[in-house]
XYZ file of C-alpha atoms in Angstrom:
273
model
C 167.218 -241.896 -161.488
C 169.499 -240.317 -158.919
C 167.005 -237.680 -158.086
C 163.997 -240.476 -157.184
C 166.637 -242.137 -154.773
C 167.347 -238.986 -152.909
C 163.897 -238.228 -152.807
C 163.039 -241.812 -151.349
C 165.485 -241.348 -148.661
C 163.829 -237.605 -147.594
C 160.582 -239.384 -147.364
C 162.138 -241.904 -144.927
C 163.964 -239.098 -142.668
C 160.728 -237.047 -142.681
C 158.805 -240.470 -141.059
C 161.231 -241.125 -138.927
C 161.524 -237.468 -137.628
C 157.610 -237.378 -137.289
C 157.828 -240.791 -135.614
C 160.305 -239.455 -133.076
C 157.999 -236.502 -132.401
C 155.285 -238.395 -131.831
C 157.076 -240.405 -128.699
C 158.212 -237.005 -127.721
C 154.895 -235.720 -127.260
C 153.966 -238.944 -125.276
C 156.580 -238.930 -123.176
C 155.728 -234.888 -122.461
C 151.823 -236.189 -121.425
C 152.774 -238.841 -119.362
C 155.655 -237.238 -117.272
C 154.919 -233.405 -116.646
C 151.101 -233.695 -116.229
C 149.873 -231.921 -119.550
C 146.754 -233.420 -120.491
C 145.386 -233.121 -123.805
C 143.277 -230.265 -123.228
C 144.498 -228.599 -120.523
C 147.354 -228.422 -117.805
C 147.507 -226.665 -114.306
C 150.632 -224.285 -114.041
C 152.807 -225.131 -111.291
C 153.055 -222.220 -109.581
C 149.214 -221.085 -109.606
C 146.278 -222.797 -110.083
C 145.526 -221.067 -113.245
C 144.262 -223.486 -115.851
C 146.257 -223.131 -119.332
C 144.543 -224.972 -122.122
C 147.301 -226.867 -124.240
C 146.523 -228.405 -127.553
C 148.834 -231.418 -127.968
C 147.282 -232.240 -130.732
C 148.412 -229.370 -133.450
C 149.843 -230.779 -136.547
C 153.477 -231.116 -136.691
C 155.259 -228.924 -139.279
C 158.568 -229.483 -140.395
C 160.847 -228.100 -143.109
C 162.797 -230.568 -145.015
C 164.832 -229.356 -147.419
C 165.918 -232.110 -150.079
C 168.909 -231.773 -152.399
C 169.265 -233.889 -155.377
C 172.494 -234.752 -157.061
C 173.862 -232.762 -160.022
C 172.707 -235.415 -163.111
C 175.503 -236.342 -165.172
C 178.064 -235.111 -162.619
C 181.296 -234.849 -164.395
C 184.400 -237.440 -162.859
C 187.251 -235.919 -161.333
C 190.192 -235.558 -163.773
C 190.065 -234.135 -167.511
C 188.767 -236.028 -170.378
C 191.007 -236.600 -173.374
C 189.281 -234.732 -176.310
C 191.901 -236.548 -178.509
C 189.765 -237.629 -181.756
C 191.017 -241.160 -182.917
C 191.874 -240.764 -186.394
C 191.587 -243.551 -188.871
C 194.324 -245.815 -189.794
C 193.735 -248.274 -192.550
C 196.408 -250.726 -193.885
C 197.499 -251.023 -197.116
C 195.650 -254.367 -197.726
C 192.713 -252.809 -196.701
C 192.835 -249.936 -199.532
C 193.512 -252.702 -201.805
C 193.728 -251.372 -205.411
C 192.327 -248.073 -204.278
C 195.192 -246.260 -203.944
C 198.815 -246.712 -202.627
C 199.175 -244.529 -199.480
C 202.804 -245.109 -199.459
C 203.490 -242.885 -202.371
C 200.685 -240.507 -201.294
C 202.811 -240.000 -198.318
C 205.985 -239.754 -200.020
C 205.002 -237.286 -202.987
C 203.670 -235.101 -200.124
C 206.946 -235.251 -198.220
C 209.534 -234.691 -201.373
C 207.514 -231.200 -201.512
C 208.278 -230.178 -198.308
C 211.964 -231.615 -198.967
C 212.208 -229.345 -201.883
C 211.365 -226.443 -199.272
C 213.967 -227.502 -197.189
C 216.795 -227.741 -200.142
C 215.854 -224.551 -201.377
C 216.209 -222.331 -197.978
C 219.366 -224.313 -197.704
C 220.826 -223.213 -201.052
C 219.062 -220.628 -202.633
C 217.944 -218.288 -199.756
C 220.924 -217.143 -198.179
C 221.900 -214.084 -196.597
C 225.365 -214.452 -198.394
C 224.819 -215.633 -202.011
C 227.501 -218.238 -203.142
C 227.997 -219.689 -206.731
C 226.315 -222.904 -205.424
C 222.973 -221.360 -205.069
C 222.946 -220.328 -208.925
C 224.217 -223.246 -210.103
C 221.078 -225.204 -208.282
C 219.041 -222.635 -210.101
C 216.134 -224.946 -212.349
C 215.624 -223.557 -215.911
C 212.445 -224.339 -217.750
C 212.863 -224.388 -221.495
C 211.114 -225.654 -224.087
C 213.389 -228.802 -224.581
C 213.092 -229.794 -220.534
C 213.992 -228.529 -216.974
C 217.948 -228.119 -216.384
C 219.917 -226.751 -213.763
C 221.708 -223.832 -214.488
C 225.396 -225.599 -214.106
C 224.431 -227.596 -217.258
C 223.773 -224.744 -219.762
C 226.233 -222.014 -218.608
C 229.757 -221.586 -216.613
C 229.038 -219.439 -213.423
C 232.031 -217.402 -212.381
C 231.975 -215.144 -209.259
C 233.750 -211.425 -210.334
C 233.726 -209.629 -207.104
C 232.241 -210.172 -203.705
C 229.220 -208.296 -205.168
C 229.045 -209.559 -208.814
C 228.431 -213.127 -210.052
C 228.965 -213.671 -214.195
C 226.762 -216.539 -215.952
C 228.622 -216.971 -219.312
C 225.961 -218.507 -221.932
C 228.132 -218.974 -224.690
C 227.541 -222.567 -224.726
C 224.030 -222.585 -224.889
C 223.129 -218.736 -226.197
C 219.317 -220.080 -227.206
C 218.480 -220.128 -223.311
C 219.440 -217.012 -222.532
C 216.526 -215.301 -221.816
C 215.010 -218.527 -219.957
C 218.119 -218.551 -217.503
C 217.801 -214.668 -217.538
C 213.804 -214.969 -216.491
C 214.800 -218.085 -214.099
C 217.584 -216.024 -212.138
C 214.800 -213.343 -211.644
C 212.357 -215.685 -209.952
C 214.728 -217.261 -208.111
C 213.802 -215.392 -204.381
C 217.481 -214.403 -203.957
C 216.271 -210.641 -204.442
C 218.766 -209.985 -207.199
C 218.383 -208.153 -210.578
C 220.423 -209.718 -213.659
C 221.229 -208.322 -216.685
C 222.469 -209.327 -219.833
C 225.630 -208.518 -221.807
C 225.505 -210.124 -225.257
C 225.585 -213.970 -224.446
C 226.652 -213.182 -220.696
C 224.262 -212.521 -217.750
C 225.789 -210.281 -214.938
C 223.938 -210.771 -211.589
C 225.011 -207.815 -208.914
C 224.599 -209.539 -205.258
C 223.040 -207.253 -202.775
C 224.791 -205.673 -199.813
C 223.417 -207.168 -196.372
C 221.408 -204.459 -194.968
C 218.270 -204.749 -192.686
C 216.185 -204.211 -196.061
C 217.778 -207.160 -197.858
C 217.311 -209.179 -194.650
C 213.046 -208.743 -194.761
C 212.810 -209.093 -198.196
C 214.559 -212.417 -197.900
C 212.268 -213.200 -195.731
C 209.148 -212.508 -197.801
C 210.772 -214.374 -200.132
C 210.581 -217.469 -197.412
C 207.040 -216.920 -197.363
C 206.371 -216.891 -200.863
C 208.284 -220.053 -200.985
C 205.808 -221.825 -197.959
C 202.912 -220.470 -199.873
C 203.445 -222.298 -202.978
C 204.551 -225.607 -201.364
C 201.053 -224.923 -199.459
C 199.680 -224.997 -203.014
C 201.363 -227.938 -204.223
C 200.257 -229.986 -201.349
C 196.724 -228.745 -201.739
C 197.101 -230.054 -205.581
C 198.318 -233.126 -204.545
C 195.748 -233.934 -202.041
C 192.773 -232.753 -204.521
C 194.633 -235.289 -207.062
C 194.661 -238.190 -204.378
C 191.112 -237.560 -203.142
C 189.617 -237.166 -206.539
C 191.340 -240.818 -207.365
C 189.766 -242.195 -203.956
C 186.269 -240.512 -204.622
C 186.551 -242.512 -208.291
C 186.190 -245.576 -206.440
C 182.749 -245.185 -204.677
C 180.789 -247.474 -206.857
C 183.040 -250.363 -205.785
C 183.800 -249.649 -202.316
C 182.080 -249.069 -199.089
C 181.314 -245.499 -198.096
C 183.181 -245.727 -194.730
C 186.551 -247.007 -196.513
C 186.064 -243.821 -199.031
C 185.631 -241.413 -196.242
C 188.373 -243.173 -193.762
C 190.835 -242.859 -196.719
C 189.956 -239.423 -197.826
C 190.730 -238.152 -193.862
C 193.777 -239.990 -193.999
C 195.098 -238.018 -196.867
C 193.763 -234.830 -195.578
C 195.543 -235.668 -192.311
C 198.817 -236.410 -194.218
C 198.500 -233.121 -195.837
C 197.791 -230.877 -193.006
C 200.943 -232.665 -191.278
C 203.194 -231.800 -194.071
C 201.654 -228.335 -194.166
C 202.093 -227.713 -190.579
C 205.621 -228.749 -190.818
C 206.635 -226.570 -193.897
C 205.357 -223.717 -191.985
C 207.715 -224.514 -189.009
C 210.552 -224.711 -191.475
C 209.574 -221.645 -192.855
C 209.395 -219.532 -189.505
C 212.969 -220.909 -188.585
C 214.140 -219.821 -191.877
C 212.912 -216.323 -191.607
C 214.223 -216.167 -187.835
C 217.932 -216.976 -189.474
C 217.600 -214.666 -192.188
C 216.307 -211.859 -190.139
C 219.216 -212.530 -187.465
C 216.869 -213.024 -184.411
């Protein structure tokens, strides 16, 4: 449409120009003595033919405006995410429960970083170690007496629960505290490594492992919740199901990004940066 308007303006300009030239030609013929076919030169009697009826040509360039020219200022590329209320979701899923379940995973990572993954290992870190047994999950403080024999040695007395000694030994080895416990009868000894650059780097790698475990846990929760939502496809609209799945994905991605930032901060702390 803009190109057509510009072409029309160009045509009008050409017509006006031609009309102006025609008027000029008549003025020259009338006031200078130039006739239609020939003219007498003022300084001689030589007759010079002049053809004033030659066609006039004029080069005119018309430039059309660029189609769809962008307006000044940047356009926002932010995608508007769907937001559903619990009333719209109905009985498909408890969205608050989804958010809380994923936040709990992030909170656990924070707690493990705070109490388990430290440069200076304390007895408090061992007390919070979770032990998996056939009878359930227990904190180490519920199964044993923990004592710091020296700055470089922790002693775990399992005399009150000797049946769980092997499980405790396994749990201590998998804490990510970079320790190598060993057992003598019903007592477990845990040598505390010296703070070296190598020890710091090992802890930083363990922080990454903990983050990967958190990420895997979040992925599992996402798969669980979306499976519940997709099972309602027959009784709810396709748009509602799709939007709800997208909201669950957004929650998972936000919690994953939060966990990654926590990990990066912990690694800097462990490496002394």
